[in-house]
Every structure is written in C-alpha cells, then in structure tokens.
Short mmCIF file of C-alpha atoms in Angstrom, two decimals:
data_model
loop_
_atom_site.label_atom_id
_atom_site.label_comp_id
_atom_site.label_asym_id
_atom_site.label_seq_id
_atom_site.Cartn_x
_atom_site.Cartn_y
_atom_site.Cartn_z
CA MET A 134 -37.71 28.88 26.82
CA THR A 135 -34.52 30.51 28.04
CA ARG A 136 -31.22 28.74 28.34
CA ALA A 137 -27.53 29.36 28.67
CA THR A 138 -25.63 28.33 25.56
CA ASP A 139 -22.88 26.89 27.76
CA PRO A 140 -24.53 24.09 29.78
CA GLN A 141 -21.94 24.48 32.51
CA ALA A 142 -23.39 27.92 33.23
CA GLY A 143 -26.37 26.19 34.79
CA GLY A 144 -23.96 24.99 37.45
CA LEU A 145 -23.18 28.59 38.38
CA ARG A 146 -19.58 28.60 37.27
CA ARG A 147 -17.61 31.81 36.95
CA GLY A 148 -16.88 33.20 33.52
CA GLU A 149 -18.85 34.28 30.47
CA THR A 150 -21.78 32.71 28.67
CA PHE A 151 -24.68 33.64 26.39
CA VAL A 152 -28.33 33.35 27.34
CA ASP A 153 -31.06 32.94 24.74
CA VAL A 154 -34.17 34.94 25.56
CA ALA A 155 -37.38 35.81 23.71
CA ASP A 156 -37.72 36.87 20.06
CA GLY A 157 -34.42 35.37 18.96
CA TYR A 158 -32.26 37.60 21.14
CA ARG A 159 -29.11 36.32 22.81
CA LEU A 160 -27.55 38.12 25.79
CA TRP A 161 -23.93 38.18 26.87
CA VAL A 162 -23.61 37.31 30.57
CA GLU A 163 -20.63 37.40 32.94
CA MET A 164 -20.46 35.71 36.35
CA THR A 165 -17.92 36.73 39.01
CA GLY A 166 -17.32 35.49 42.56
CA ASP A 167 -18.14 32.42 44.62
CA PRO A 168 -21.28 30.61 43.41
CA GLU A 169 -21.98 29.61 47.00
CA ARG A 170 -22.55 33.23 47.98
CA PRO A 171 -25.84 35.09 47.49
CA ALA A 172 -26.43 36.04 43.87
CA LEU A 173 -26.46 39.72 42.91
CA LEU A 174 -27.72 40.80 39.47
CA LEU A 175 -26.55 44.13 38.04
CA VAL A 176 -29.00 45.80 35.63
CA MET A 177 -27.50 48.68 33.62
CA GLY A 178 -29.21 51.67 32.03
CA ALA A 179 -30.52 52.44 28.57
CA ASN A 180 -28.31 51.73 25.55
CA ALA A 181 -25.52 50.73 27.94
CA SER A 182 -23.46 47.57 28.00
CA GLY A 183 -22.96 45.70 31.25
CA GLN A 184 -19.33 46.79 30.90
CA CYS A 185 -20.46 50.19 32.21
CA TRP A 186 -20.45 48.62 35.66
CA PRO A 187 -16.85 49.34 36.75
CA ASP A 188 -14.70 46.26 37.12
CA GLU A 189 -13.61 47.63 40.48
CA LEU A 190 -17.23 47.71 41.69
CA VAL A 191 -17.85 44.17 40.44
CA GLU A 192 -14.72 43.02 42.26
CA LEU A 193 -15.77 44.63 45.54
CA LEU A 194 -19.30 43.22 45.32
CA SER A 195 -18.00 39.76 44.43
CA ARG A 196 -16.22 39.52 47.78
CA ASP A 197 -19.65 38.92 49.31
CA HIS A 198 -21.84 37.90 46.35
CA PHE A 199 -21.97 35.85 43.20
CA VAL A 200 -22.20 38.80 40.80
CA VAL A 201 -23.93 38.59 37.43
CA ARG A 202 -23.81 41.40 34.88
CA TYR A 203 -25.03 41.26 31.31
CA ASP A 204 -25.52 43.22 28.11
CA HIS A 205 -29.08 44.31 27.36
CA ARG A 206 -30.46 43.59 23.92
CA ASP A 207 -28.90 45.88 21.32
CA THR A 208 -25.84 46.61 23.46
CA GLY A 209 -22.40 45.07 23.81
CA ARG A 210 -22.07 41.49 22.61
CA SER A 211 -25.79 40.79 22.80
CA THR A 212 -27.95 40.54 19.69
CA HIS A 213 -28.52 43.83 17.85
CA ALA A 214 -31.77 43.46 15.93
CA PHE A 215 -34.18 46.17 17.07
CA HIS A 216 -35.05 47.41 13.59
CA GLU A 217 -35.92 43.87 12.47
CA ARG A 218 -37.49 42.71 15.73
CA PRO A 219 -38.61 45.71 17.83
CA TYR A 220 -39.69 45.22 21.44
CA PRO A 221 -41.13 47.32 24.27
CA ILE A 222 -38.88 48.55 27.07
CA ARG A 223 -40.73 46.29 29.54
CA ALA A 224 -39.29 43.28 27.67
CA LEU A 225 -35.92 44.17 29.18
CA ALA A 226 -37.32 43.38 32.64
CA ASP A 227 -38.33 39.94 31.39
CA ASP A 228 -34.78 39.50 30.12
CA ALA A 229 -33.42 40.00 33.64
CA ILE A 230 -35.55 37.11 34.88
CA ALA A 231 -34.54 35.06 31.84
CA VAL A 232 -30.90 35.47 32.87
CA LEU A 233 -31.67 34.21 36.38
CA ASP A 234 -33.66 31.31 34.94
CA ALA A 235 -30.88 30.27 32.57
CA LEU A 236 -28.34 30.34 35.39
CA ARG A 237 -30.75 28.47 37.69
CA ILE A 238 -30.71 31.25 40.26
CA ALA A 239 -33.91 31.03 42.28
CA ARG A 240 -33.55 34.41 44.03
CA ALA A 241 -31.08 37.27 43.80
CA HIS A 242 -30.30 40.70 45.12
CA VAL A 243 -30.93 43.04 42.17
CA VAL A 244 -29.26 46.42 41.59
CA GLY A 245 -30.51 48.76 38.87
CA MET A 246 -29.07 52.06 37.66
CA SER A 247 -30.96 54.56 35.48
CA LEU A 248 -33.26 52.56 33.14
CA GLY A 249 -32.05 49.57 35.13
CA GLY A 250 -33.74 51.13 38.16
CA THR A 251 -36.96 51.41 36.17
CA LEU A 252 -36.69 47.74 35.27
CA VAL A 253 -36.08 46.84 38.92
CA GLN A 254 -39.32 48.62 39.80
CA LEU A 255 -41.11 46.34 37.32
CA LEU A 256 -39.37 43.33 38.84
CA LEU A 257 -40.62 44.39 42.28
CA LEU A 258 -44.16 44.33 40.89
CA ASP A 259 -44.06 41.19 38.74
CA HIS A 260 -41.32 38.98 40.17
CA ALA A 261 -41.03 39.80 43.87
CA ASP A 262 -40.60 36.10 44.63
CA ARG A 263 -37.28 36.16 42.73
CA LEU A 264 -35.80 39.11 44.62
CA LEU A 265 -33.87 38.91 47.87
CA SER A 266 -33.59 42.70 47.84
CA ALA A 267 -33.64 45.61 45.41
CA THR A 268 -31.33 48.60 45.05
CA ILE A 269 -32.21 51.51 42.76
CA PHE A 270 -30.31 54.66 41.86
CA GLY A 271 -30.23 57.22 39.09
CA SER A 272 -33.86 56.43 38.37
CA ALA A 273 -37.20 58.17 38.60
CA LEU A 274 -40.42 56.75 39.98
CA ILE A 275 -42.36 55.01 37.21
CA ALA A 276 -45.50 56.76 36.01
CA GLY A 277 -48.91 56.19 37.52
CA ALA A 278 -48.03 56.68 41.19
CA ALA A 279 -50.51 58.20 43.59
CA PRO A 280 -49.96 61.91 44.27
CA ASP A 281 -47.55 62.69 47.09
CA PRO A 282 -48.61 65.70 49.17
CA GLY A 283 -44.99 66.28 50.15
CA ILE A 284 -43.42 66.17 46.67
CA SER A 285 -45.49 67.22 43.69
CA ASP A 286 -44.67 66.59 40.05
CA ASP A 287 -43.76 70.26 39.79
CA ASP A 288 -41.02 69.67 42.37
CA LEU A 289 -39.28 67.10 40.12
CA PRO A 290 -36.81 68.74 37.73
CA GLY A 291 -36.10 67.30 34.30
CA PRO A 292 -32.76 66.44 32.70
CA ASP A 293 -30.00 68.99 32.25
CA PRO A 294 -30.52 70.83 28.92
CA ARG A 295 -26.95 69.94 27.95
CA LEU A 296 -27.95 66.28 28.01
CA LEU A 297 -31.03 66.91 25.92
CA ALA A 298 -28.78 68.49 23.28
CA LEU A 299 -26.43 65.50 23.34
CA TRP A 300 -29.30 63.00 23.21
CA ALA A 301 -30.58 64.68 20.06
CA GLU A 302 -27.36 63.40 18.45
CA LEU A 303 -27.73 59.85 19.80
CA GLY A 304 -27.34 57.22 17.10
CA GLN A 305 -25.73 59.56 14.56
CA GLU A 306 -22.95 58.07 12.48
CA ARG A 307 -19.52 59.28 13.59
CA ASP A 308 -16.02 58.00 12.98
CA PRO A 309 -14.40 56.31 16.01
CA GLU A 310 -12.48 59.41 17.11
CA ALA A 311 -15.56 61.61 16.93
CA GLU A 312 -17.66 58.97 18.66
CA LEU A 313 -15.12 58.72 21.49
CA ARG A 314 -15.16 62.51 21.93
CA TRP A 315 -18.97 62.51 21.99
CA ARG A 316 -19.11 59.75 24.59
CA VAL A 317 -16.53 61.37 26.86
CA GLU A 318 -18.42 64.67 26.70
CA HIS A 319 -21.61 62.78 27.57
CA TRP A 320 -19.89 61.27 30.61
CA ARG A 321 -18.56 64.69 31.58
CA VAL A 322 -22.10 66.04 31.91
CA LEU A 323 -23.38 62.86 33.56
CA ASN A 324 -20.60 62.99 36.15
CA GLY A 325 -21.94 66.18 37.73
CA ALA A 326 -19.96 69.15 38.94
CA ILE A 327 -18.69 68.04 42.36
CA LEU A 328 -16.39 65.08 41.78
CA PRO A 329 -13.37 65.74 39.54
CA PHE A 330 -13.89 64.39 36.02
CA ASP A 331 -11.04 62.31 34.58
CA ALA A 332 -11.59 62.33 30.82
CA GLU A 333 -8.98 59.62 30.27
CA GLU A 334 -10.68 57.31 32.78
CA PHE A 335 -13.88 57.44 30.76
CA ALA A 336 -12.06 57.33 27.43
CA ASP A 337 -10.46 54.08 28.60
CA LEU A 338 -13.91 52.80 29.62
CA GLU A 339 -15.31 53.55 26.17
CA ARG A 340 -12.34 51.92 24.43
CA ARG A 341 -12.98 48.76 26.49
CA ILE A 342 -16.69 48.88 25.61
CA ALA A 343 -15.89 49.27 21.91
CA THR A 344 -13.48 46.34 22.07
CA HIS A 345 -16.06 44.28 23.96
CA SER A 346 -18.81 45.21 21.49
CA GLY A 347 -16.68 44.99 18.38
CA THR A 348 -18.00 48.33 17.13
CA TRP A 349 -17.99 52.06 17.74
CA HIS A 350 -21.59 52.37 16.59
CA SER A 351 -23.62 54.24 19.19
CA PRO A 352 -26.62 52.12 20.27
CA ALA A 353 -29.95 53.92 20.38
CA ALA A 354 -32.56 51.15 20.28
CA HIS A 355 -33.86 51.76 23.79
CA ALA A 356 -34.62 55.38 22.96
CA LEU A 357 -36.87 54.11 20.15
CA ALA A 358 -38.58 51.29 22.06
CA ASP A 359 -42.24 51.38 23.08
CA GLN A 360 -42.59 52.90 26.56
CA SER A 361 -46.17 51.76 27.20
CA GLY A 362 -47.29 49.37 29.90
CA MET A 363 -45.13 50.85 32.63
CA GLU A 364 -47.60 53.31 34.17
CA ARG A 365 -47.80 51.24 37.35
CA GLY A 366 -46.34 53.45 40.05
CA ALA A 367 -49.38 53.12 42.33
CA GLU A 368 -48.72 49.38 42.62
CA LEU A 369 -45.39 50.03 44.35
CA ALA A 370 -47.38 50.76 47.51
CA ASN A 371 -47.78 46.98 47.85
CA VAL A 372 -44.07 46.12 47.62
CA SER A 373 -42.72 43.97 50.46
CA VAL A 374 -39.17 43.35 49.19
CA PRO A 375 -36.47 45.26 51.12
CA THR A 376 -35.53 48.14 48.83
CA LEU A 377 -32.70 50.65 48.95
CA VAL A 378 -32.94 53.93 47.05
CA ILE A 379 -29.57 55.60 46.67
CA ASP A 380 -29.74 59.36 46.32
CA ALA A 381 -27.31 60.75 43.74
CA PRO A 382 -27.25 64.44 44.66
CA GLU A 383 -25.36 65.50 41.50
CA ASP A 384 -27.43 63.45 39.04
CA PRO A 385 -28.22 65.64 35.99
CA ILE A 386 -30.99 63.29 34.77
CA THR A 387 -32.95 62.58 37.94
CA PRO A 388 -31.70 65.19 40.44
CA PRO A 389 -33.14 65.56 43.93
CA PRO A 390 -35.84 65.13 45.02
CA HIS A 391 -36.41 62.24 42.55
CA ALA A 392 -34.81 59.67 44.86
CA ASP A 393 -36.84 60.92 47.81
CA ARG A 394 -40.05 60.71 45.78
CA LEU A 395 -39.25 57.14 44.74
CA ALA A 396 -38.40 56.07 48.28
CA ARG A 397 -41.64 57.56 49.59
CA ALA A 398 -43.64 55.49 47.08
CA ILE A 399 -42.23 52.15 48.30
CA PRO A 400 -43.21 51.22 51.87
CA THR A 401 -40.14 49.01 52.43
CA ALA A 402 -37.66 51.54 51.07
CA THR A 403 -34.78 53.15 52.86
CA ARG A 404 -32.76 55.97 51.34
CA VAL A 405 -29.07 56.73 51.63
CA THR A 406 -26.96 59.35 49.91
CA VAL A 407 -23.62 58.75 48.20
CA PRO A 408 -22.02 62.23 48.32
CA GLY A 409 -20.95 63.55 44.94
CA LEU A 410 -22.65 60.78 42.97
CA GLY A 411 -24.02 61.88 39.61
CA HIS A 412 -25.19 59.67 36.76
CA ALA A 413 -21.75 58.19 36.13
CA LEU A 414 -19.62 55.74 38.09
CA PRO A 415 -16.12 57.21 38.43
CA LEU A 416 -13.69 55.28 40.59
CA ALA A 417 -14.15 57.81 43.39
CA VAL A 418 -17.73 56.63 44.07
CA VAL A 419 -17.04 52.88 43.81
CA PRO A 420 -16.12 52.23 47.48
CA PRO A 421 -19.06 54.10 49.06
CA LEU A 422 -21.46 52.67 46.48
CA ALA A 423 -20.25 49.13 47.17
CA THR A 424 -20.60 49.73 50.91
CA ALA A 425 -24.15 51.01 50.53
CA ILE A 426 -25.15 47.98 48.45
CA THR A 427 -23.50 45.35 50.65
CA THR A 428 -24.87 46.92 53.82
CA HIS A 429 -28.34 46.73 52.31
CA THR A 430 -27.97 43.12 51.18
CA GLY A 431 -26.98 42.19 54.71
CA GLN A 432 -23.49 41.06 53.79
CA ARG A 433 -21.81 43.85 55.77
CA PRO A 434 -22.73 45.19 59.21
#
C-alpha cells in the first residue's frame, strides 16, 4: 500500500510531503500550482534528485499545471537503503505510479528526462490508463525494439568518452569541495558545446541539492541496480498515449539520432527540437522547453 505521510496531501494541496512506497522506501514529494489544473509529474534521471528540475521550469509549468516532482529512491531526501534493500531499475517506474496513487491523481501528464525517459517508456507500456500524455527527452529507446530500416543500431552513437571517465569515479568518497568540483565538471560536459556554460549557476544548483539532501555524498545506487526486465521496445508499437520526444541536439549521452529512433518506435509520437539542448537544464533552455511541454499537453496553442 502506498500513502502520503501527510493526509492533507491526498487533497492535492501545494507543498511538500513524503510518500511511502514498496520495500520500506519513502519518497520526498513536492507539489506546485493550482490543484484544479491538470496534473504534471516530473520524473528525473539516474542518481538525481527532483531538485535537478530547475525551479524556473517548475514555476513556468505550474502556470498551467499542478506540478509534482519527487526524489527517486536513494536520492535527495528520500530513503537511501540500496545496499540493504536492493531493487531493479524498473521499480522506479512503479514508484512514479505510487506517487500518483498517494496523491489521489487518477491521470497525469508525465515528463521524463534521461533515465526518467526510460521510466516513462515503461509507464506507457504498463500504466497507459494513468497518462494524459508523455514527454521524453535525453533518453534512448529501451532495448528489444524491432529493427528500423532507416536507423540501425550502428547509427546510434554512445556517450561522450569524457563522461565515461567521469562515471568511473561515480560514488567515490570526496570532501565537499572536491565533490562540488566533480559535479560542476560533470555538468560542463553534459551541457554540450553550444550554449554557454555558467559554472556558478550549476555550483549553486549543487549547493541547493546538498542542502536539500543533507549530504555531499554522491549517490550511485541506480548505476548498481538490476537492469533486467526492460527489454520491451517492440511493445512501444502499441502505444496510444500522445507522446512528445524532444530532440536534444547537443546531448553527449544520447546524441542524434537517438531521439529520432525513439520517436519512430512510438506510433503516436511527435518530435520537436530545442536548439542547443544538451543533457543539462541551464536557464537558457527553460523557456523553450516549457513551451514545448505545454504545447504538447494542450495547455498552450
């Protein structure tokens, strides 16, 4: 059974609460905007707190939606217990539904970035009745899809080698100053080469995340979690939920044509490009990203 620890959260009030999900995990959840507006659930990427969604983006989206963001297991203020109670990555998709259940949200627009986009693909397959629409970016097509004669696997580049080198250091113990430097450098590579990179902007973000989390420890549980059970790409051919795939042309993890390949696998998908978008969310991309999402959800013409 899932529930919000604050019973008022079931009445869709704005603010923060905690939601109890499976295996003794508790998730931090924040609600922003008018509860009478359509719900929009933000699903962040691997090892990333919900605080990685820029406040400015949440504010723009909340003008037209009741926005919910949350910390995955083993991130932010949610329970950190992977080594005692390990779980498969697919459990994180169940957590997204558990959040909706606890808040008594019957259906929501769902937006997923990076691993969040992978989880949204699973939601499209297993919980389509709970989705008003889906938006995916910074994410690759899940495994198991039928071959595409237009885009072969050989056409899909892998992550930037600089990221692979940084990921090899994920979870290492560092003092707060060294951890902050590592995280800012990570964001620098994720940002891509087109949009100017403001190191202080991302340093401020990481300071807020550390304050929110109460620690500078670098989470790495999702990199260790079981990846099995997600080889279901062929099933996306049956999706009927309106889906938007946002192409991030400067993404160093899933560069073009990953977004095109994903969009081609989903019959209801449309694809738009946010110029300059990489695998980070600097303030410069917030307005066009918000416009793309709200246009897709039908809240903006």
